[in-house]
XYZ file of N, CA and C in Angstrom:
237
model
N 4.359 -2.537 -24.990
C 2.993 -1.904 -25.031
C 2.281 -2.806 -23.993
N 1.246 -2.356 -23.081
C 0.535 -3.380 -22.302
C -0.850 -2.829 -22.787
N -1.728 -4.011 -22.528
C -3.307 -3.535 -22.590
C -3.670 -2.981 -21.511
N -4.967 -2.002 -21.796
C -5.605 -1.538 -20.626
C -6.142 -2.434 -19.912
N -6.416 -3.688 -20.323
C -7.214 -4.577 -19.163
C -5.896 -5.120 -18.437
N -4.742 -5.500 -19.120
C -3.820 -6.144 -17.902
C -3.125 -4.672 -16.894
N -3.195 -3.587 -17.614
C -2.805 -2.727 -16.782
C -3.599 -2.379 -15.565
N -5.165 -2.467 -15.966
C -5.905 -2.279 -14.843
C -5.728 -3.428 -13.677
N -5.742 -4.744 -14.145
C -5.644 -6.198 -13.435
C -3.957 -5.450 -12.547
N -3.134 -5.228 -12.938
C -1.730 -4.663 -12.005
C -2.228 -3.703 -10.988
N -3.011 -2.822 -11.409
C -3.024 -1.822 -10.393
C -4.146 -2.065 -9.606
N -5.068 -3.263 -9.816
C -5.779 -3.604 -8.740
C -5.318 -4.420 -7.903
N -4.137 -4.981 -8.189
C -3.206 -6.284 -7.412
C -2.468 -5.186 -6.366
N -2.211 -3.858 -6.642
C -1.307 -2.907 -6.035
C -2.424 -2.463 -4.635
N -3.456 -1.842 -5.272
C -4.774 -1.816 -4.530
C -5.143 -2.507 -3.524
N -4.942 -3.376 -3.688
C -5.232 -4.647 -2.654
C -4.375 -4.997 -1.924
N -3.229 -4.990 -2.379
C -1.978 -4.941 -1.635
C -2.075 -4.117 -0.364
N -1.856 -3.194 -0.975
C -1.788 -1.643 -0.181
C -2.974 -1.833 1.002
N -4.086 -1.989 0.110
C -5.267 -1.928 1.298
C -5.276 -2.942 2.449
N -4.913 -4.016 2.152
C -5.103 -5.139 3.061
C -4.003 -5.603 3.592
N -3.109 -6.002 2.617
C -1.835 -6.989 3.496
C -1.068 -5.866 4.502
N -0.399 -4.726 3.945
C 0.264 -3.789 4.662
C -0.619 -3.557 5.867
N -1.382 -3.051 6.451
C -2.083 -2.864 7.339
C -2.346 -3.782 8.682
N -2.696 -5.015 7.949
C -2.213 -6.124 8.448
C -1.075 -6.440 9.175
N -0.032 -6.320 8.234
C 1.465 -6.601 8.923
C 1.786 -5.578 9.514
N 1.349 -4.116 9.306
C 1.847 -2.962 10.209
C 1.296 -3.011 11.699
N -0.226 -3.584 11.647
C -0.606 -4.118 13.017
C 0.025 -5.119 13.552
N 0.367 -6.160 12.876
C 1.213 -7.206 13.766
C 2.188 -6.803 14.158
N 2.945 -5.942 13.693
C 4.348 -5.557 14.065
C 3.765 -4.734 15.621
N 3.176 -3.553 15.049
C 2.925 -2.888 16.313
C 2.640 -3.468 17.646
N 1.510 -4.508 17.322
C 1.299 -5.424 18.708
C 2.272 -6.400 19.189
N 3.289 -6.860 18.164
C 4.069 -7.488 18.837
C 5.449 -6.859 19.148
N 5.399 -5.673 18.780
C 6.657 -4.610 19.540
C 7.079 -4.461 20.837
N 6.223 -4.821 21.644
C 6.607 -5.000 23.460
C 7.288 -6.296 23.557
N 7.141 -7.266 22.640
C 7.652 -8.670 23.280
C 9.249 -8.886 22.907
N 9.541 -7.601 22.146
C 11.306 -7.777 21.712
C 12.041 -7.055 23.149
N 11.270 -6.482 23.851
C 11.902 -5.761 24.959
C 13.115 -4.840 24.712
N 12.744 -4.124 23.743
C 13.373 -3.042 23.331
C 13.420 -1.770 24.193
N 14.443 -1.156 24.340
C 14.552 -0.001 25.456
C 13.368 1.378 24.812
N 12.675 1.805 25.708
C 11.652 2.760 25.453
C 11.702 3.732 24.364
N 13.092 4.178 24.442
C 13.401 5.127 23.285
C 13.413 4.569 22.062
N 14.036 3.259 21.832
C 14.015 2.423 20.395
C 12.790 2.414 20.149
N 12.029 1.877 20.868
C 10.507 1.508 20.783
C 9.923 2.700 20.185
N 10.164 3.445 20.473
C 9.361 4.738 20.062
C 9.564 5.188 19.145
N 10.883 4.929 18.589
C 11.582 5.568 17.068
C 10.996 4.354 16.229
N 10.884 3.063 16.451
C 10.448 1.976 15.776
C 8.814 2.332 15.833
N 8.141 2.766 16.588
C 6.595 2.720 16.408
C 6.562 4.184 15.487
N 7.538 5.231 15.536
C 7.124 6.457 14.535
C 7.439 5.913 12.984
N 8.586 5.162 13.017
C 8.906 4.517 11.387
C 7.632 3.656 11.419
N 7.140 3.199 11.672
C 6.202 2.328 11.814
C 4.723 3.181 10.909
N 4.868 4.159 11.852
C 3.839 5.439 11.462
C 4.010 5.957 10.223
N 5.209 6.240 9.742
C 5.674 6.854 8.547
C 5.300 5.592 7.310
N 5.548 4.352 7.772
C 5.300 3.436 6.426
C 3.664 3.401 6.537
N 2.927 3.430 7.686
C 1.509 3.476 7.107
C 1.096 4.716 6.543
N 1.111 5.540 6.868
C 0.799 7.051 6.398
C 1.556 6.876 4.333
N 2.659 6.209 4.441
C 3.190 6.010 2.739
C 2.497 4.833 2.275
N 1.729 4.183 2.935
C 0.958 3.083 2.368
C -0.503 3.601 1.673
N -0.574 4.322 2.813
C -2.202 5.029 2.455
C -2.255 5.892 1.278
N -0.787 6.963 1.302
C -0.458 7.494 0.055
C -0.629 6.737 -1.281
N 0.107 5.833 -1.141
C 0.374 5.005 -2.239
C -0.963 4.200 -2.913
N -1.670 3.840 -1.762
C -3.056 2.923 -2.321
C -3.935 4.397 -2.994
N -3.932 5.514 -2.233
C -4.975 6.443 -2.745
C -4.211 6.825 -4.109
N -2.981 7.057 -4.538
C -2.437 7.252 -5.820
C -2.737 6.301 -6.812
N -2.575 4.847 -6.291
C -2.997 4.131 -6.981
C -4.170 3.786 -7.723
N -5.380 4.240 -7.157
C -6.824 4.442 -7.495
C -7.172 5.547 -8.046
N -6.065 6.635 -7.943
C -6.712 7.721 -8.924
C -6.085 7.412 -10.217
N -4.989 6.605 -10.432
C -4.207 6.074 -11.529
C -5.196 5.187 -11.961
N -5.784 4.350 -11.216
C -6.882 3.281 -11.716
C -7.739 3.901 -12.548
N -8.407 4.826 -12.098
C -9.691 5.439 -12.621
C -9.295 6.471 -13.583
N -7.916 6.676 -13.939
C -7.542 7.679 -14.836
C -7.410 6.494 -16.023
N -6.959 5.236 -15.853
C -6.569 4.535 -16.580
C -7.907 3.806 -17.519
N -9.198 3.795 -16.346
C -10.453 3.425 -16.451
C -10.797 4.296 -17.333
N -10.815 5.592 -17.253
C -11.771 6.386 -18.084
C -11.015 6.660 -19.441
N -9.759 6.492 -19.432
C -8.756 6.533 -20.968
C -9.628 6.051 -21.922
N -9.621 6.690 -23.150
C -10.022 5.926 -24.370
C -9.151 5.147 -25.231
N -7.796 4.936 -24.786
C -6.743 4.326 -25.262
C -7.123 2.871 -24.664
N -6.379 2.308 -25.379
C -6.709 0.545 -25.255
C -5.318 -0.054 -24.875
N -4.181 0.878 -25.413
C -2.972 0.142 -25.105
C -1.962 1.077 -24.628
N -0.943 1.116 -23.649
C -0.508 2.142 -22.840
C 1.212 1.407 -22.791
């Protein structure tokens, strides 16, 4: 079992990581991608993959925020 407070704390960590760290990391990768000297078709593929990662990151953050709200509104004190 885990307390409501601890569960909320853990979901908050996920939200912060997904919301701040991942966009910075992805932005850095996209900015430095031309430095690698990849062929154009491979660079396009990498950009496409990074865009999918960005979309998944946003979806994970949104899901985590919804779960956080559900837990917060719950009357249970342990999960």
